[in-house]
C-alpha cells in the first residue's frame, strides 16, 4: 500500500473500534476487489437487495458483481409510473440487504448523511434487515460539523452536476443553503448509534470512492 493508504488503514482501525461501541461493525480493505468479494461472501443466494443512489457502490464494482449473482434486485430506476416507484420503495424497505455509502464518517464512528427524497436515510434508520455501506478514504472527517460541511460543499455540488439539478451549488460549486425546488439537502441524518447490534456494516476501502 502507498503511505496514504497506510495512513487510512490506521485511521480506519480506530474508527472500527468506535463503531463497535456504537453497535455497528466495520471492516477494512486495501482495494475495491477484496471489499466486493467480502460483501458477496456474506450475502446469501436468493437474498432481496436494494440500494440508494450511490456512486461508491458502482465505482467499487459491487453492482456489477450483484447483477451476475443469484439475487432479487429492487431497482427504483426501473419504475415507469409513480405507483411502480412506490411499490419498489416498499420492497426496498423490506429487503434483506440495503446498499449505500455514507456521505461522511467521523473518526469517532458517527455517520453523516444528507438526502433529497429521504428514501436512502429512511432505510438506513429502519426497515431492511442489513445495511451495507461502502466508504472510501475521501469520506473521513474529524467531526459531525466537518462532515456536514463536506457533504454540502463537496458531495452535493458534484451530485447536482451528475443529476443536472438547478440548484445554487450546480452554478457556484458550493452550498448556497438553498430552499430551491430542486434542493437535494432536505433531510440531514446523523447516526450516532445503531439500535440493532450489527445491522449496519461499514466496509472501508483504501481508495477514493464516490463524492
XYZ file of N, CA and C in Angstrom, residues 77-193:
351
model
N -34.953 2.733 -10.249
C -34.823 3.406 -11.538
C -35.585 2.683 -12.648
N -36.045 1.465 -12.372
C -36.822 0.726 -13.375
C -38.303 1.101 -13.338
N -38.714 1.872 -12.337
C -40.124 2.248 -12.209
C -40.544 3.157 -13.364
N -41.691 2.852 -13.944
C -42.208 3.634 -15.068
C -43.351 4.556 -14.663
N -43.907 4.335 -13.487
C -45.012 5.167 -13.001
C -44.784 5.474 -11.524
N -45.460 6.499 -11.002
C -45.356 6.783 -9.563
C -45.788 5.589 -8.705
N -46.765 4.831 -9.196
C -47.232 3.668 -8.447
C -46.151 2.591 -8.373
N -45.467 2.357 -9.495
C -44.375 1.381 -9.512
C -43.227 1.837 -8.614
N -42.965 3.134 -8.607
C -41.905 3.684 -7.769
C -42.216 3.446 -6.288
N -43.454 3.671 -5.914
C -43.859 3.464 -4.521
C -43.768 1.987 -4.152
N -44.185 1.113 -5.077
C -44.120 -0.323 -4.813
C -42.672 -0.783 -4.611
N -41.764 -0.260 -5.419
C -40.352 -0.617 -5.280
C -39.775 -0.085 -3.975
N -40.248 1.077 -3.554
C -39.784 1.611 -2.284
C -40.214 0.711 -1.133
N -41.449 0.226 -1.178
C -41.941 -0.688 -0.133
C -41.085 -1.953 -0.105
N -40.756 -2.469 -1.288
C -39.914 -3.664 -1.351
C -38.515 -3.387 -0.812
N -37.995 -2.189 -1.079
C -36.669 -1.816 -0.576
C -36.657 -1.799 0.949
N -37.706 -1.254 1.540
C -37.794 -1.170 2.998
C -37.803 -2.551 3.633
N -38.354 -3.522 2.922
C -38.459 -4.883 3.457
C -37.355 -5.805 2.943
N -36.347 -5.258 2.285
C -35.302 -6.095 1.685
C -34.374 -6.696 2.740
N -33.681 -7.764 2.336
C -32.709 -8.400 3.222
C -31.459 -7.545 3.371
N -31.052 -6.909 2.274
C -29.844 -6.079 2.285
C -30.107 -4.755 1.562
N -29.668 -3.679 2.190
C -29.754 -2.362 1.562
C -28.335 -1.824 1.444
N -27.969 -1.411 0.226
C -26.601 -0.986 -0.067
C -26.535 0.529 -0.211
N -25.484 1.110 0.322
C -25.318 2.556 0.228
C -23.884 2.904 0.613
N -23.554 4.179 0.524
C -22.339 4.672 1.136
C -22.781 5.602 2.261
N -21.838 6.276 2.855
C -22.156 7.338 3.810
C -21.522 8.603 3.264
N -22.238 9.711 3.351
C -21.674 10.959 2.847
C -20.420 11.359 3.610
N -20.375 10.979 4.888
C -19.188 11.233 5.707
C -19.217 10.306 6.915
N -18.027 9.995 7.422
C -17.887 9.189 8.640
C -16.860 9.882 9.528
N -17.222 10.121 10.786
C -16.279 10.780 11.686
C -15.298 9.770 12.275
N -14.175 10.290 12.752
C -13.189 9.428 13.397
C -13.756 8.780 14.655
N -14.811 9.381 15.198
C -15.440 8.835 16.396
C -16.519 7.803 16.062
N -16.745 7.541 14.762
C -17.675 6.490 14.371
C -19.105 6.923 14.120
N -19.334 8.208 13.902
C -20.677 8.680 13.571
C -20.825 8.806 12.056
N -22.028 8.524 11.560
C -22.319 8.558 10.128
C -23.156 9.790 9.812
N -22.735 10.571 8.807
C -23.478 11.766 8.412
C -24.007 11.580 7.002
N -25.315 11.752 6.831
C -25.933 11.598 5.510
C -26.972 12.671 5.259
N -26.959 13.202 4.047
C -27.936 14.193 3.613
C -28.664 13.633 2.394
N -29.983 13.795 2.363
C -30.785 13.157 1.319
C -31.826 14.126 0.781
N -32.206 13.902 -0.465
C -33.226 14.725 -1.093
C -34.619 14.226 -0.788
N -34.949 13.053 -1.313
C -36.282 12.483 -1.076
C -36.414 11.817 0.281
N -35.301 11.372 0.842
C -35.332 10.746 2.162
C -35.401 9.233 2.137
N -35.536 8.633 0.943
C -35.666 7.175 0.884
C -34.412 6.468 1.396
N -33.248 7.023 1.083
C -31.987 6.393 1.474
C -31.787 6.444 2.987
N -31.967 7.625 3.573
C -31.765 7.733 5.019
C -32.878 7.021 5.791
N -34.083 6.954 5.200
C -35.175 6.232 5.854
C -34.821 4.754 6.001
N -34.257 4.170 4.936
C -33.878 2.757 5.001
C -32.681 2.543 5.915
N -31.792 3.511 5.980
C -30.674 3.424 6.920
C -31.189 3.355 8.353
N -32.183 4.173 8.652
C -32.694 4.255 10.016
C -33.476 3.001 10.404
N -34.328 2.519 9.493
C -35.213 1.405 9.871
C -35.753 0.709 8.630
N -35.930 -0.599 8.720
C -36.562 -1.346 7.632
C -35.759 -2.542 7.193
N -34.839 -2.374 6.235
C -34.062 -3.512 5.732
C -33.332 -4.243 6.864
N -33.185 -5.561 6.703
C -32.532 -6.358 7.759
C -31.073 -5.965 7.947
N -30.395 -5.707 6.841
C -28.967 -5.402 6.892
C -28.645 -4.174 6.056
N -27.784 -3.318 6.586
C -27.273 -2.169 5.843
C -25.797 -2.416 5.553
N -25.434 -2.363 4.276
C -24.033 -2.492 3.882
C -23.579 -1.165 3.285
N -22.557 -0.575 3.903
C -22.009 0.697 3.440
C -20.611 0.476 2.877
N -20.345 1.046 1.715
C -19.002 1.047 1.146
C -18.476 2.475 1.240
N -17.376 2.657 1.953
C -16.874 4.002 2.245
C -15.415 4.131 1.833
N -15.140 5.076 0.948
C -13.776 5.354 0.526
C -13.080 6.316 1.478
N -11.777 6.414 1.353
C -10.969 7.218 2.274
C -11.282 8.706 2.201
N -11.919 9.140 1.104
C -12.263 10.551 0.956
C -13.448 10.967 1.826
N -14.110 10.022 2.478
C -15.300 10.340 3.265
C -15.005 10.578 4.752
N -13.754 10.400 5.184
C -13.437 10.544 6.603
C -13.343 12.011 7.008
N -13.929 12.347 8.168
C -13.913 13.722 8.677
C -13.674 13.696 10.187
N -13.151 14.792 10.744
C -12.860 14.785 12.181
C -14.086 14.831 13.085
N -15.174 15.449 12.624
C -16.343 15.585 13.491
C -17.596 15.809 12.645
N -18.741 15.843 13.315
C -20.026 15.966 12.620
C -20.120 17.272 11.836
N -19.678 18.378 12.430
C -19.754 19.668 11.735
C -18.938 19.639 10.446
N -17.765 19.013 10.493
C -16.932 18.900 9.297
C -17.598 18.009 8.259
N -18.282 16.966 8.734
C -18.990 16.073 7.824
C -20.133 16.788 7.118
N -20.868 17.588 7.872
C -21.967 18.355 7.295
C -21.442 19.318 6.233
N -20.338 19.989 6.549
C -19.741 20.926 5.595
C -19.220 20.201 4.368
N -18.646 19.015 4.574
C -18.121 18.228 3.456
C -19.227 17.866 2.476
N -20.344 17.387 3.011
C -21.455 16.979 2.151
C -21.992 18.164 1.359
N -22.206 19.269 2.044
C -22.825 20.421 1.399
C -21.913 21.069 0.353
N -20.606 21.071 0.598
C -19.707 21.811 -0.284
C -18.885 20.955 -1.230
N -18.871 19.640 -1.036
C -18.154 18.749 -1.935
C -19.085 17.754 -2.618
N -19.845 17.004 -1.808
C -20.701 15.957 -2.375
C -21.899 16.531 -3.128
N -22.602 17.472 -2.521
C -23.823 17.991 -3.142
C -23.578 18.698 -4.477
N -22.572 19.560 -4.597
C -22.317 20.168 -5.913
C -21.995 19.128 -6.986
N -21.250 18.094 -6.618
C -20.938 17.034 -7.584
C -22.200 16.281 -7.996
N -23.051 15.984 -7.015
C -24.302 15.293 -7.333
C -25.229 16.173 -8.160
N -25.212 17.473 -7.900
C -26.033 18.390 -8.696
C -25.597 18.361 -10.153
N -24.290 18.307 -10.392
C -23.777 18.205 -11.755
C -24.182 16.878 -12.381
N -24.065 15.789 -11.600
C -24.389 14.454 -12.109
C -25.860 14.347 -12.498
N -26.726 14.940 -11.683
C -28.165 14.811 -11.885
C -28.776 15.973 -12.665
N -27.967 16.996 -12.946
C -28.480 18.145 -13.678
C -29.496 18.952 -12.898
N -29.284 19.099 -11.590
C -30.217 19.834 -10.742
C -29.982 21.344 -10.823
N -31.052 22.087 -10.931
C -30.957 23.548 -10.986
C -30.935 24.098 -9.558
N -29.774 23.973 -8.930
C -29.581 24.455 -7.563
C -28.416 25.447 -7.549
N -28.329 26.286 -6.516
C -27.186 27.209 -6.439
C -25.833 26.490 -6.514
N -25.729 25.322 -5.867
C -24.437 24.627 -5.864
C -24.059 24.122 -7.255
N -25.047 23.876 -8.118
C -24.759 23.492 -9.502
C -24.011 24.618 -10.212
N -24.409 25.850 -9.924
C -23.865 27.006 -10.642
C -22.601 27.580 -9.993
N -22.453 27.381 -8.670
C -21.325 28.009 -7.972
C -20.281 27.011 -7.492
N -20.672 25.722 -7.379
C -19.744 24.717 -6.875
C -19.632 24.688 -5.365
N -20.507 25.419 -4.670
C -20.513 25.405 -3.209
C -21.940 25.577 -2.722
N -22.172 25.198 -1.476
C -23.523 25.246 -0.927
C -24.031 26.676 -0.823
N -25.302 26.881 -1.231
C -25.949 28.175 -1.097
C -27.007 28.178 -0.022
N -27.047 27.086 0.787
C -28.047 26.945 1.855
C -29.444 27.231 1.304
N -29.729 26.594 0.151
C -30.939 26.942 -0.588
C -32.189 26.239 -0.092
N -33.310 26.794 -0.514
C -34.621 26.164 -0.346
C -35.280 26.061 -1.720
N -34.459 25.831 -2.732
C -34.941 25.808 -4.106
C -35.784 24.563 -4.378
N -36.638 24.593 -5.403
C -37.496 23.443 -5.712
C -36.725 22.158 -5.964
N -35.485 22.238 -6.437
C -34.703 21.048 -6.741
C -33.633 20.768 -5.689
N -33.790 21.345 -4.514
C -32.842 21.141 -3.421
C -32.675 19.654 -3.108
N -31.438 19.228 -2.932
C -31.138 17.826 -2.621
C -30.797 17.620 -1.147
N -30.804 18.676 -0.371
C -30.383 18.603 1.034
C -31.574 18.819 1.963
N -32.575 17.991 1.810
C -33.809 18.156 2.582
C -33.784 17.424 3.919
N -33.078 16.314 3.977
C -33.024 15.500 5.184
C -31.566 15.370 5.627
N -31.300 15.687 6.876
C -29.952 15.552 7.436
C -30.025 14.557 8.592
N -29.264 13.464 8.473
C -29.323 12.396 9.476
C -27.922 12.094 10.002
N -27.783 12.113 11.317
C -26.547 11.689 11.956
C -26.841 10.395 12.721
N -26.175 9.333 12.340
C -26.344 8.053 13.024
C -25.218 7.947 14.062
N -25.574 8.129 15.318
C -24.568 8.077 16.378
C -24.500 6.696 17.027
N -25.538 5.865 16.757
C -25.578 4.519 17.326
C -26.648 3.724 16.607
